[in-house]
Tab-separated table of C-alpha atoms in Angstrom:
chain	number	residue	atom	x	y	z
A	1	UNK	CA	0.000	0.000	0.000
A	2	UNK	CA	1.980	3.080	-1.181
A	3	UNK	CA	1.263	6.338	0.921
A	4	UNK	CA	0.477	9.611	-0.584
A	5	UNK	CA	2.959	12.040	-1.475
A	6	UNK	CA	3.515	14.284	1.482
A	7	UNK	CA	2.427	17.249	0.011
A	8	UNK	CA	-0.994	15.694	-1.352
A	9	UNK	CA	-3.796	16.562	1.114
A	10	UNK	CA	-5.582	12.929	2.032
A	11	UNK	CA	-8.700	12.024	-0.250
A	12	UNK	CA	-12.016	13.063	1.581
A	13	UNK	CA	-13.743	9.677	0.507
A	14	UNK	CA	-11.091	7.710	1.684
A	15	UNK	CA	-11.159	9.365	4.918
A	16	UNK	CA	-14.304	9.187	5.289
A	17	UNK	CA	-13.957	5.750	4.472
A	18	UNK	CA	-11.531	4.743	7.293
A	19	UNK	CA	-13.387	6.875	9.845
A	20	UNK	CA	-16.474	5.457	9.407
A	21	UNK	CA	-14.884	1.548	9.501
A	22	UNK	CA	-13.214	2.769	12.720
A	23	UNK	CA	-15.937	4.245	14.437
A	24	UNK	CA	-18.713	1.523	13.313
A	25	UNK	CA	-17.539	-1.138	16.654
A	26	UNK	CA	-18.501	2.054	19.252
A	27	UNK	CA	-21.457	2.788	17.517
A	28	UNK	CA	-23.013	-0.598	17.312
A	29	UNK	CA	-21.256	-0.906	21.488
A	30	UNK	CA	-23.586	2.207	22.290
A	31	UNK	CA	-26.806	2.464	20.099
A	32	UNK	CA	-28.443	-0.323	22.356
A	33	UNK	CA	-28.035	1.119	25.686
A	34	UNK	CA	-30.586	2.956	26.118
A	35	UNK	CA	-32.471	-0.136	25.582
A	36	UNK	CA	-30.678	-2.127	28.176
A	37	UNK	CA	-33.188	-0.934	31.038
A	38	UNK	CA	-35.948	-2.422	29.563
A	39	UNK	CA	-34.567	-5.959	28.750
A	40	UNK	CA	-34.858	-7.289	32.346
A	41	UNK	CA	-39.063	-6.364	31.966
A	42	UNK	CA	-39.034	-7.900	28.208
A	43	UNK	CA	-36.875	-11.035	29.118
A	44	UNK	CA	-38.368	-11.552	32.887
A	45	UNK	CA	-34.150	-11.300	33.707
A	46	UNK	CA	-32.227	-9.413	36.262
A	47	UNK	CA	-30.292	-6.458	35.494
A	48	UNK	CA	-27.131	-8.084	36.079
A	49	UNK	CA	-28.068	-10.555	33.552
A	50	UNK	CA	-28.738	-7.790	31.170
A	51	UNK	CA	-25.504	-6.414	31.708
A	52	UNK	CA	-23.922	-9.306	30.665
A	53	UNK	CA	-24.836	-8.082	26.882
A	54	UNK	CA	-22.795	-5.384	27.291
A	55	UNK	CA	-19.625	-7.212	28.940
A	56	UNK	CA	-20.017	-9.858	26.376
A	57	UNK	CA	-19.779	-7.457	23.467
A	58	UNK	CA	-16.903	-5.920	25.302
A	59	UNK	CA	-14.694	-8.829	25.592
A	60	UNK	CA	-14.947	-9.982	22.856
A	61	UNK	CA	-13.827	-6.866	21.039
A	62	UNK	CA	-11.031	-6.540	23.330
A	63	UNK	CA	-10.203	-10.278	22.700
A	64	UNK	CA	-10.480	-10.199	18.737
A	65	UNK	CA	-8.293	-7.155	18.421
A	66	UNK	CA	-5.461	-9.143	19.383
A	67	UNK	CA	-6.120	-11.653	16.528
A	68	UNK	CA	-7.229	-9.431	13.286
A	69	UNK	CA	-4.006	-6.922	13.983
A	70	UNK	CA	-1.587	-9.698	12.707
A	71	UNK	CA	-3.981	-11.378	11.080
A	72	UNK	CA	-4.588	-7.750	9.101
A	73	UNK	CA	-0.240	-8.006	8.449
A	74	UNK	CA	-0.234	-11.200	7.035
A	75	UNK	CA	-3.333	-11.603	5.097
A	76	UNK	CA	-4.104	-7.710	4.342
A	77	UNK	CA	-6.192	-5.537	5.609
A	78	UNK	CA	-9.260	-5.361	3.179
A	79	UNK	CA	-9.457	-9.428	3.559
A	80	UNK	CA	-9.985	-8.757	7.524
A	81	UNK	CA	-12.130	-6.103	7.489
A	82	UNK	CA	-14.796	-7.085	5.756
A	83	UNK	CA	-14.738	-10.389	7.152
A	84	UNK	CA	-15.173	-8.312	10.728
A	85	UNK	CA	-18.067	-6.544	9.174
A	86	UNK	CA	-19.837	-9.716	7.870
A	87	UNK	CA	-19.589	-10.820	11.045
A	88	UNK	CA	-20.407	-8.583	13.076
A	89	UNK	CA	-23.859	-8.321	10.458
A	90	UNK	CA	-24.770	-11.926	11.405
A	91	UNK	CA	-24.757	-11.225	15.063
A	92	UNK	CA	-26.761	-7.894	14.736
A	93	UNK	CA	-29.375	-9.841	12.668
A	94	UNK	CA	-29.240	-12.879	15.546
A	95	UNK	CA	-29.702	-10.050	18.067
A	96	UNK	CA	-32.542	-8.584	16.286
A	97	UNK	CA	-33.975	-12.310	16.201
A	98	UNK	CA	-32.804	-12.929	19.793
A	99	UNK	CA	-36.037	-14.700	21.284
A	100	UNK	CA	-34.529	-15.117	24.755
A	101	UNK	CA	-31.707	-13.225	27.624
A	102	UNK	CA	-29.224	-16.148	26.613
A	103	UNK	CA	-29.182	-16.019	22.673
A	104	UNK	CA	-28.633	-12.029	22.825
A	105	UNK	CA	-25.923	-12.018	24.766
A	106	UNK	CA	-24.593	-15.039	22.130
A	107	UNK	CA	-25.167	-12.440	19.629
A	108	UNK	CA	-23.743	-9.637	21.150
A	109	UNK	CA	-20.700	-11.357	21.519
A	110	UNK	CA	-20.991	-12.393	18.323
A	111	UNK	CA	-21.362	-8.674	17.261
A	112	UNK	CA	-18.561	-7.408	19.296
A	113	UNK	CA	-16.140	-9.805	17.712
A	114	UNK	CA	-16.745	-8.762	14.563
A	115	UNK	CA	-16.882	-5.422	15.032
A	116	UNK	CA	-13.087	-5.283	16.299
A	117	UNK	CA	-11.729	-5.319	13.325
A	118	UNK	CA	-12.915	-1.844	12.167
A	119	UNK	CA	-10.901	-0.535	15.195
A	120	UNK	CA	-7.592	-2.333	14.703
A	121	UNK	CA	-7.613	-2.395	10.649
A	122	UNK	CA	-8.641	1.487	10.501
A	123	UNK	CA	-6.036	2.297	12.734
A	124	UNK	CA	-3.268	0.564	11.564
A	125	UNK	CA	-4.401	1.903	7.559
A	126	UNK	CA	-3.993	5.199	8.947
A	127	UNK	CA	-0.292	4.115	9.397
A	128	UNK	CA	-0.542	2.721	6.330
A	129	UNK	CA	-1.751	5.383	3.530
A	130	UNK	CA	-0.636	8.731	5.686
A	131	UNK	CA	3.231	9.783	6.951
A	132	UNK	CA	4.487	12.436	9.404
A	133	UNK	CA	2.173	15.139	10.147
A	134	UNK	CA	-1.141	13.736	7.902
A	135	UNK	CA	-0.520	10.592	9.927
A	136	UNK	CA	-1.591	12.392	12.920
A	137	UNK	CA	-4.103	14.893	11.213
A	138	UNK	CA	-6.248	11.884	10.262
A	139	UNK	CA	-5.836	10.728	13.764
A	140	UNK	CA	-6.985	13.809	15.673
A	141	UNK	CA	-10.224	13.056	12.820
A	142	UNK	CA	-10.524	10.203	14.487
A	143	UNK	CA	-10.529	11.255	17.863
A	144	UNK	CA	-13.380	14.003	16.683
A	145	UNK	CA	-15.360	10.820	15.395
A	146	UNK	CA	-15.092	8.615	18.219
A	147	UNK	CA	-15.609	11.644	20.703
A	148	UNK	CA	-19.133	12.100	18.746
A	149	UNK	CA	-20.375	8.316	18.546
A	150	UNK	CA	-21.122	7.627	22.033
A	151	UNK	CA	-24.101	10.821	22.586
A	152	UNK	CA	-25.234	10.533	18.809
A	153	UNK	CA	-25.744	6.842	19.635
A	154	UNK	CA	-27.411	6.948	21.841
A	155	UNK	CA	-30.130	9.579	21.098
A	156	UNK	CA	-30.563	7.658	17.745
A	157	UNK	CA	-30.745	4.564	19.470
A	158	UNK	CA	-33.419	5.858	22.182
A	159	UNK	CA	-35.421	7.006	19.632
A	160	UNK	CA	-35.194	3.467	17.506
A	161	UNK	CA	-36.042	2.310	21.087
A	162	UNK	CA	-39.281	4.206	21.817
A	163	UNK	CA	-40.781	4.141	17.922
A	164	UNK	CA	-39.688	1.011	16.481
A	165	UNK	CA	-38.782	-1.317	19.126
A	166	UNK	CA	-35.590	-2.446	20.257
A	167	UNK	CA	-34.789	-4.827	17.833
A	168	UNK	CA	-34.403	-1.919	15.250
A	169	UNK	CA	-30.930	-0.854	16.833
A	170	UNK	CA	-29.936	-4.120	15.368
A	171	UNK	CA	-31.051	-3.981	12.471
A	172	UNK	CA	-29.629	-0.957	11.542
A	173	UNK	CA	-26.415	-1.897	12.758
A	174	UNK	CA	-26.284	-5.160	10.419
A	175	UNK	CA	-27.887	-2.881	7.646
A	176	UNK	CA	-24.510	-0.288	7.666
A	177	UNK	CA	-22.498	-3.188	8.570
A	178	UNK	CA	-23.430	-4.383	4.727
A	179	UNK	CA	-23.245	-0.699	3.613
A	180	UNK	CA	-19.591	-0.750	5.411
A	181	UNK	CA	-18.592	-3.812	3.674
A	182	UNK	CA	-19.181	-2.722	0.353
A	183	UNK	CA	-17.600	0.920	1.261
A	184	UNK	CA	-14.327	-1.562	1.926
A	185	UNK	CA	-14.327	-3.564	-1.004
A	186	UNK	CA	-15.297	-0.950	-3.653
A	187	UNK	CA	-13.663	2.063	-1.026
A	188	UNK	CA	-9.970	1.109	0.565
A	189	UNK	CA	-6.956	0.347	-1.349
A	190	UNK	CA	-5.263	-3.028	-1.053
A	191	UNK	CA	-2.459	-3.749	1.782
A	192	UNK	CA	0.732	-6.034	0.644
A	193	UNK	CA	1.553	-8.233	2.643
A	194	UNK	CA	5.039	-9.133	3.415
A	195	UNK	CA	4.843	-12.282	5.259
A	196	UNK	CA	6.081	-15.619	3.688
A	197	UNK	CA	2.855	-17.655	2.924
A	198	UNK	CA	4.191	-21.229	4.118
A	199	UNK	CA	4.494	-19.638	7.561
A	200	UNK	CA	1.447	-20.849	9.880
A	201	UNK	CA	-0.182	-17.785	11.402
A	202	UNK	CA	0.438	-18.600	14.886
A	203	UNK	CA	3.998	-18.442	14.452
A	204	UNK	CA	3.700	-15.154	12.574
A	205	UNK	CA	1.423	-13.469	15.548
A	206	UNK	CA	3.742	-14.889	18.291
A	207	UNK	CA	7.052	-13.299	16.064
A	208	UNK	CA	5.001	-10.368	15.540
A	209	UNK	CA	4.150	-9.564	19.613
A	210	UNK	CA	7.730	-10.425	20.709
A	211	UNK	CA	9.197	-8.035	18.440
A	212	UNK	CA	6.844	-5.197	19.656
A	213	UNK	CA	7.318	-6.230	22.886
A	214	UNK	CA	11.391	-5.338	22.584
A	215	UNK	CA	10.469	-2.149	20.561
A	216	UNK	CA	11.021	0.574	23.162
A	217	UNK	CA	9.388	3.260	21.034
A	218	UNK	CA	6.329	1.376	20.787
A	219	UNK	CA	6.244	0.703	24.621
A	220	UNK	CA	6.328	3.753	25.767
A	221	UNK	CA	3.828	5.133	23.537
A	222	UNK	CA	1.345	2.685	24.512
A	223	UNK	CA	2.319	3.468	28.251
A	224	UNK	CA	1.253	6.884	27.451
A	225	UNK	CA	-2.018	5.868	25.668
A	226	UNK	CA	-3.292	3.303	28.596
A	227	UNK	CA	-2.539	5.504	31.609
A	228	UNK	CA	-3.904	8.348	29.817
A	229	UNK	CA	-7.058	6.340	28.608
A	230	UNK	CA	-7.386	5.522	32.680
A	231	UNK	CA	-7.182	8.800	33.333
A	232	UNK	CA	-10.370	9.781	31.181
A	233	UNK	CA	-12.043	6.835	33.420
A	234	UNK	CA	-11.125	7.810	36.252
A	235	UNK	CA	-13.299	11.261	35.838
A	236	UNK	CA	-15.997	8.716	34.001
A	237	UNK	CA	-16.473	6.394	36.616
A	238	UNK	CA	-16.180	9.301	39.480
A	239	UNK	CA	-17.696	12.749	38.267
A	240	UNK	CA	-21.737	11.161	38.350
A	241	UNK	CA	-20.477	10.380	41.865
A	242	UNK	CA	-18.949	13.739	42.363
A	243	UNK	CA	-21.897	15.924	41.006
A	244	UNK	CA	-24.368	13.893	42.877
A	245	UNK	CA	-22.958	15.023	46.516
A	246	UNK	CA	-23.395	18.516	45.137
A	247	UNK	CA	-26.803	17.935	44.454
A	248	UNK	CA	-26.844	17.498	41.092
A	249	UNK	CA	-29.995	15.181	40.029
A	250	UNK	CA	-29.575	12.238	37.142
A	251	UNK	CA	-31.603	14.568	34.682
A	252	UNK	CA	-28.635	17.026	34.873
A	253	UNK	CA	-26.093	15.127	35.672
A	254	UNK	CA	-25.353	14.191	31.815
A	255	UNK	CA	-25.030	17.672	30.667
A	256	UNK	CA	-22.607	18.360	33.094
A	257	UNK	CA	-20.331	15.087	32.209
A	258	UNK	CA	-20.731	16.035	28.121
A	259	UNK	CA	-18.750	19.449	28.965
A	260	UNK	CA	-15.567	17.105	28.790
A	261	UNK	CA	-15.672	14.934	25.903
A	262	UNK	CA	-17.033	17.916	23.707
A	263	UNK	CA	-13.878	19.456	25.150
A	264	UNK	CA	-12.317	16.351	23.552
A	265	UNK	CA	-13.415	17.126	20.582
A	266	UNK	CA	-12.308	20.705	20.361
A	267	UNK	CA	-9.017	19.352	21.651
A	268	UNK	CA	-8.377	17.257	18.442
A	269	UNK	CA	-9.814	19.823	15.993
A	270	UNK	CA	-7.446	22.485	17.285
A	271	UNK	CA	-4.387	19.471	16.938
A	272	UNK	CA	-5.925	18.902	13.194
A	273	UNK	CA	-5.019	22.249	12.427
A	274	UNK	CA	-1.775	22.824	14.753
A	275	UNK	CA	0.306	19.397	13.654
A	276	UNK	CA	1.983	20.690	10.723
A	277	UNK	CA	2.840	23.729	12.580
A	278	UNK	CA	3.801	22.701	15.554
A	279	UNK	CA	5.368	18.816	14.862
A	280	UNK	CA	4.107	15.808	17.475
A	281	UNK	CA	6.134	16.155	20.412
A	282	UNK	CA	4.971	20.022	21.112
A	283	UNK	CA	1.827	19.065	20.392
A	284	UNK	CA	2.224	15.722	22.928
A	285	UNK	CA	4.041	18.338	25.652
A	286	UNK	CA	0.735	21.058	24.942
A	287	UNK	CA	-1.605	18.138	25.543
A	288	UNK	CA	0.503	17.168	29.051
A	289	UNK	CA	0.959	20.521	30.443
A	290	UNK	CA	-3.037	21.325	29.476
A	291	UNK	CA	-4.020	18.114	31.044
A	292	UNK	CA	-1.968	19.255	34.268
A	293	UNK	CA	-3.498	22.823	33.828
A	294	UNK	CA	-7.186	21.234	34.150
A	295	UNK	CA	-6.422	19.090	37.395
A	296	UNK	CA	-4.462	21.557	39.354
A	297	UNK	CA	-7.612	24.121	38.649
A	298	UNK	CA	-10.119	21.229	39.776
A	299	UNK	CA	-7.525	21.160	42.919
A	300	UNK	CA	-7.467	24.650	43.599
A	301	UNK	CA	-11.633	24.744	43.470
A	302	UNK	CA	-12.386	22.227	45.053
A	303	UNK	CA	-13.468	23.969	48.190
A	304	UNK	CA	-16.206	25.884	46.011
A	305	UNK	CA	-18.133	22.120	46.065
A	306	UNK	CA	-20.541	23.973	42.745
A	307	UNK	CA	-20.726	21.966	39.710
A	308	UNK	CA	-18.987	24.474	37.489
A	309	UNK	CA	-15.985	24.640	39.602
A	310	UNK	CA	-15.962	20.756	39.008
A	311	UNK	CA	-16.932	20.623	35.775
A	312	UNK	CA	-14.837	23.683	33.795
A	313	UNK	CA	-11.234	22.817	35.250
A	314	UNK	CA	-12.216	19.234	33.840
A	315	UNK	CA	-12.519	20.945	30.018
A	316	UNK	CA	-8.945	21.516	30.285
A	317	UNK	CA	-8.260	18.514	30.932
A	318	UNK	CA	-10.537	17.305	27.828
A	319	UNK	CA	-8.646	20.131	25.802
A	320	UNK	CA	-5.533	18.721	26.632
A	321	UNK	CA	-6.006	14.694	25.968
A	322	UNK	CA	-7.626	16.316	22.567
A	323	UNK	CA	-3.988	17.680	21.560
A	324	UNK	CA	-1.894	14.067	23.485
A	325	UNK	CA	-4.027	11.028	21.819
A	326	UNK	CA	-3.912	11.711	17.791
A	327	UNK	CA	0.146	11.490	18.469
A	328	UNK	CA	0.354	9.015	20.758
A	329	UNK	CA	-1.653	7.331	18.626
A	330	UNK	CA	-0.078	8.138	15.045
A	331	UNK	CA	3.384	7.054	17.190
A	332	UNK	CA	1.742	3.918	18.635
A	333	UNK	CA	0.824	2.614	14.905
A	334	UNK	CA	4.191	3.767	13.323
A	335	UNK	CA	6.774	2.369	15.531
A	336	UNK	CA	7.325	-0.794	13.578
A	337	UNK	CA	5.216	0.144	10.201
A	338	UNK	CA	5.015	-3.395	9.241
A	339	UNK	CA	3.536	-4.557	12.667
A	340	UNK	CA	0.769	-1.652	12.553
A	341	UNK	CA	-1.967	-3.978	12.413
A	342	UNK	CA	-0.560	-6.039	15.783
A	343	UNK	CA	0.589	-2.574	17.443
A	344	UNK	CA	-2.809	-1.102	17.091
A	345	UNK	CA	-4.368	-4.544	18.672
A	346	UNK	CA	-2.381	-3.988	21.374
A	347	UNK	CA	-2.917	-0.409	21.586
A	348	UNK	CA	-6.817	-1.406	22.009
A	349	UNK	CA	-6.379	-3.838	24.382
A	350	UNK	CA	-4.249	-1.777	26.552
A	351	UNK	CA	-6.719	1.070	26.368
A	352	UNK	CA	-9.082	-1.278	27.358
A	353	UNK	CA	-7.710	-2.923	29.982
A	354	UNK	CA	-6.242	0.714	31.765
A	355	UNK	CA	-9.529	1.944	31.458
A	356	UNK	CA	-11.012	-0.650	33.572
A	357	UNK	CA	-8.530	-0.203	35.624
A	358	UNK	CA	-9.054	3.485	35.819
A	359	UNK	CA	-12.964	3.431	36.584
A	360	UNK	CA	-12.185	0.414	39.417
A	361	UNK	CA	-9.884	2.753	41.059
A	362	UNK	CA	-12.421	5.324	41.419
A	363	UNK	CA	-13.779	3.040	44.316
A	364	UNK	CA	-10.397	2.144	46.143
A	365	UNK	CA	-11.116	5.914	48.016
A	366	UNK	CA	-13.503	8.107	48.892
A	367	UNK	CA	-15.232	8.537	45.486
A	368	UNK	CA	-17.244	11.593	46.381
A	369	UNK	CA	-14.521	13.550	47.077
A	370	UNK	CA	-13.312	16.292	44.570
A	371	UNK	CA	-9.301	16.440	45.977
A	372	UNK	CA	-9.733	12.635	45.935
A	373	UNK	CA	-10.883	11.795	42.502
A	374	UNK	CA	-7.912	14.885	41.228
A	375	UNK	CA	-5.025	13.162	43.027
A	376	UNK	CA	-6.161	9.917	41.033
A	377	UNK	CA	-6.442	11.168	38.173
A	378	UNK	CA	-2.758	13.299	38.783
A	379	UNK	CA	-1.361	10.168	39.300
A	380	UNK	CA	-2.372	8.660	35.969
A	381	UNK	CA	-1.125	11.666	34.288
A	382	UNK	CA	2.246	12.058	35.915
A	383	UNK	CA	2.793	8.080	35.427
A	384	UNK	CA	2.048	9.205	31.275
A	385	UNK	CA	4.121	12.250	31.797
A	386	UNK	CA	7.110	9.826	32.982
A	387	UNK	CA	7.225	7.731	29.991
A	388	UNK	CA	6.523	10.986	27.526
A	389	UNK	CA	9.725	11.949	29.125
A	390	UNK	CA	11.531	8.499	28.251
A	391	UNK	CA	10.409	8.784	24.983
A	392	UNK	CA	11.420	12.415	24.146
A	393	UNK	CA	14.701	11.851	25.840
A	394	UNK	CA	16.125	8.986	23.428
């Protein structure tokens, strides 16, 4: 696959293309929620039972990541995609069919599986097709995408919900799962492979993690991307928790939470139009020292106990991941070119995996405490700020 020159601004289609195979595994995560408080009523289950759709679909994306990445080196990346998306169809339509609790979580599953592979394939074509500064362009586009998909999802998928039924969240997913598939055949340019073909595939994932795994480029940028990623879950899992001990009711507590990953948003728009100017690492040491900003603000306020003086320092802090993750991404990807597919399965994972981490720290202290839930999430930061420092100093 042969990049475009680097003074060729990237084709809108294609773009387009990549962002919507990316963001299509979040969408089809988050269009269902708001159905997920009526399922224990429909199916006679308990909620935990009906959460089990969502963790099913969750590990299994996590999971699958690790297997399309390499799978996406050695066999291509079209090849893997849109067997992802015909996958991921089947279990929407099973889901949409589901007649029992059991069978859609099975299908969820199902769903999430498939749906990995617009994640890790997207990501590591961005590596693949853009170089340098357009590299990390496209990735701030990404960031504005995925920063979008969770609220639009969800209004869509409420309104599905209340005039269609609930099944018709599925079935729109499988329908632009078909639309996606076709976007990638007809859409994305082919990926050469350089893997010898009598090799068994095993082997080549196995060769393929062990020589990340010694990269040191590669592990420190995914350092930074996980504890940052915890970071952002740290003020998910915490600030409903926060705003309610200020009074804040669950009608309004939303509004306040969206302030931040609009912020997001803004964050990699402004790093969209900076990166050429300013290069990655100024815009990685902008995002660090914004980040910082935000939490020593939230610190300093925290006596005011008012949902603004929670909620504003936390923009900052939006603002400033906005300007770190395109990078740390576009760095992530690019450390061993070849390996982008496996690299940005690991990236996932790791996101993943710190995130959890993040929101299950939230309840190791005293959750409802503003100076509590900043410390945690300075400590995140200045644990990415370390290995920004690693990585800027070779």
């Amino acid at each position: 696959m042969t990049p475009p020159p680097p003074d060729t601004p990237p084709h809108g289609l294609l773009i387009a293309n990549l962002l919507a195979q990316i963001a299509f595994g979040l969408l089809a995560m988050t269009i269902c929620l708001p159905s997920m408080q009526e399922w224990g009523a429909i199916f006679g289950a308990g909620q935990a039972s009906v959460q089990l759709t969502l963790s099913g679909y969750l590990v299994a994306y996590g999971a699958l990541q690790l297997l399309f990445g390499p799978l996406s080196d050695r066999h291509g990346r079209k090849r893997i995609l849109m067997a992802g998306l015909a996958l991921a169809g089947v279990g929407s339509l099973l889901a949409a069919l589901a007649p029992d609790l059991p069978a859609l979580i099975a299908a969820r599953t199902l769903q999430g599986a498939g749906s990995a592979a617009g994640m890790v394939v997207g990501r590591a074509m961005v590596q693949d097709l853009f170089r340098g500064p357009e590299r990390t362009r496209v990735m701030a586009w990404v960031g504005m995408t995925l920063g979008f998909c969770p609220p639009v999802a969800t209004v869509i998928g409420g309104q599905l919900h209340v005039r269609l039924g609930w099944q018709s969240n599925f079935l729109l997913i499988a329908a632009l799962a078909a639309v996606l598939l076709v976007a990638a055949w007809r859409g994305l340019p082919a990926h050469e492979t350089k893997v010898a073909p009598d090799t068994h595939w095993l082997h080549d994932m196995g060769i393929a993690y062990a020589r990340l795994a010694r990269e040191p480029a590669f592990l420190l940028h995914v350092c930074i991307l996980a504890l940052t990623t915890a970071a952002f879950y740290v003020f998910l899992g915490g600030a409903p928790i926060v705003l309610g001990s200020y009074g804040v009711g669950p009608a309004d507590i939303g509004w306040y939470i969206m302030c931040v990953p609009f912020a997001y948003v803004a964050g990699n728009f402004l790093t969209s139009r900076l990166i050429r100017r300013l290069g990655e690492r100024r815009m990685m040491a902008m995002g660090q020292l914004t980040t910082v900003a935000g939490i020593g603000l939230l610190l300093a306020l925290a006596g005011l106990k008012t949902p603004l003086a929670f909620a504003l320092p936390l923009m900052l802090l939006g603002i400033g991941h906005g300007f770190l993750m395109p990078s740390t991404l576009a760095g992530t990807v690019g450390a061993v070119p070849a390996l982008a597919g496996a690299a940005a399965a690991v990236a996932g994972l790791m996101q993943q995996l710190m995130g959890a981490l993040g929101g299950y720290s939230v309840g190791l202290v005293s959750h409802d405490d503003t100076v509590n839930l900043g410390l945690l999430l300075l400590a995140f930061t200045l644990g990415a700020m370390a290995a920004q420092f690693l990585l800027h100093r070779r």
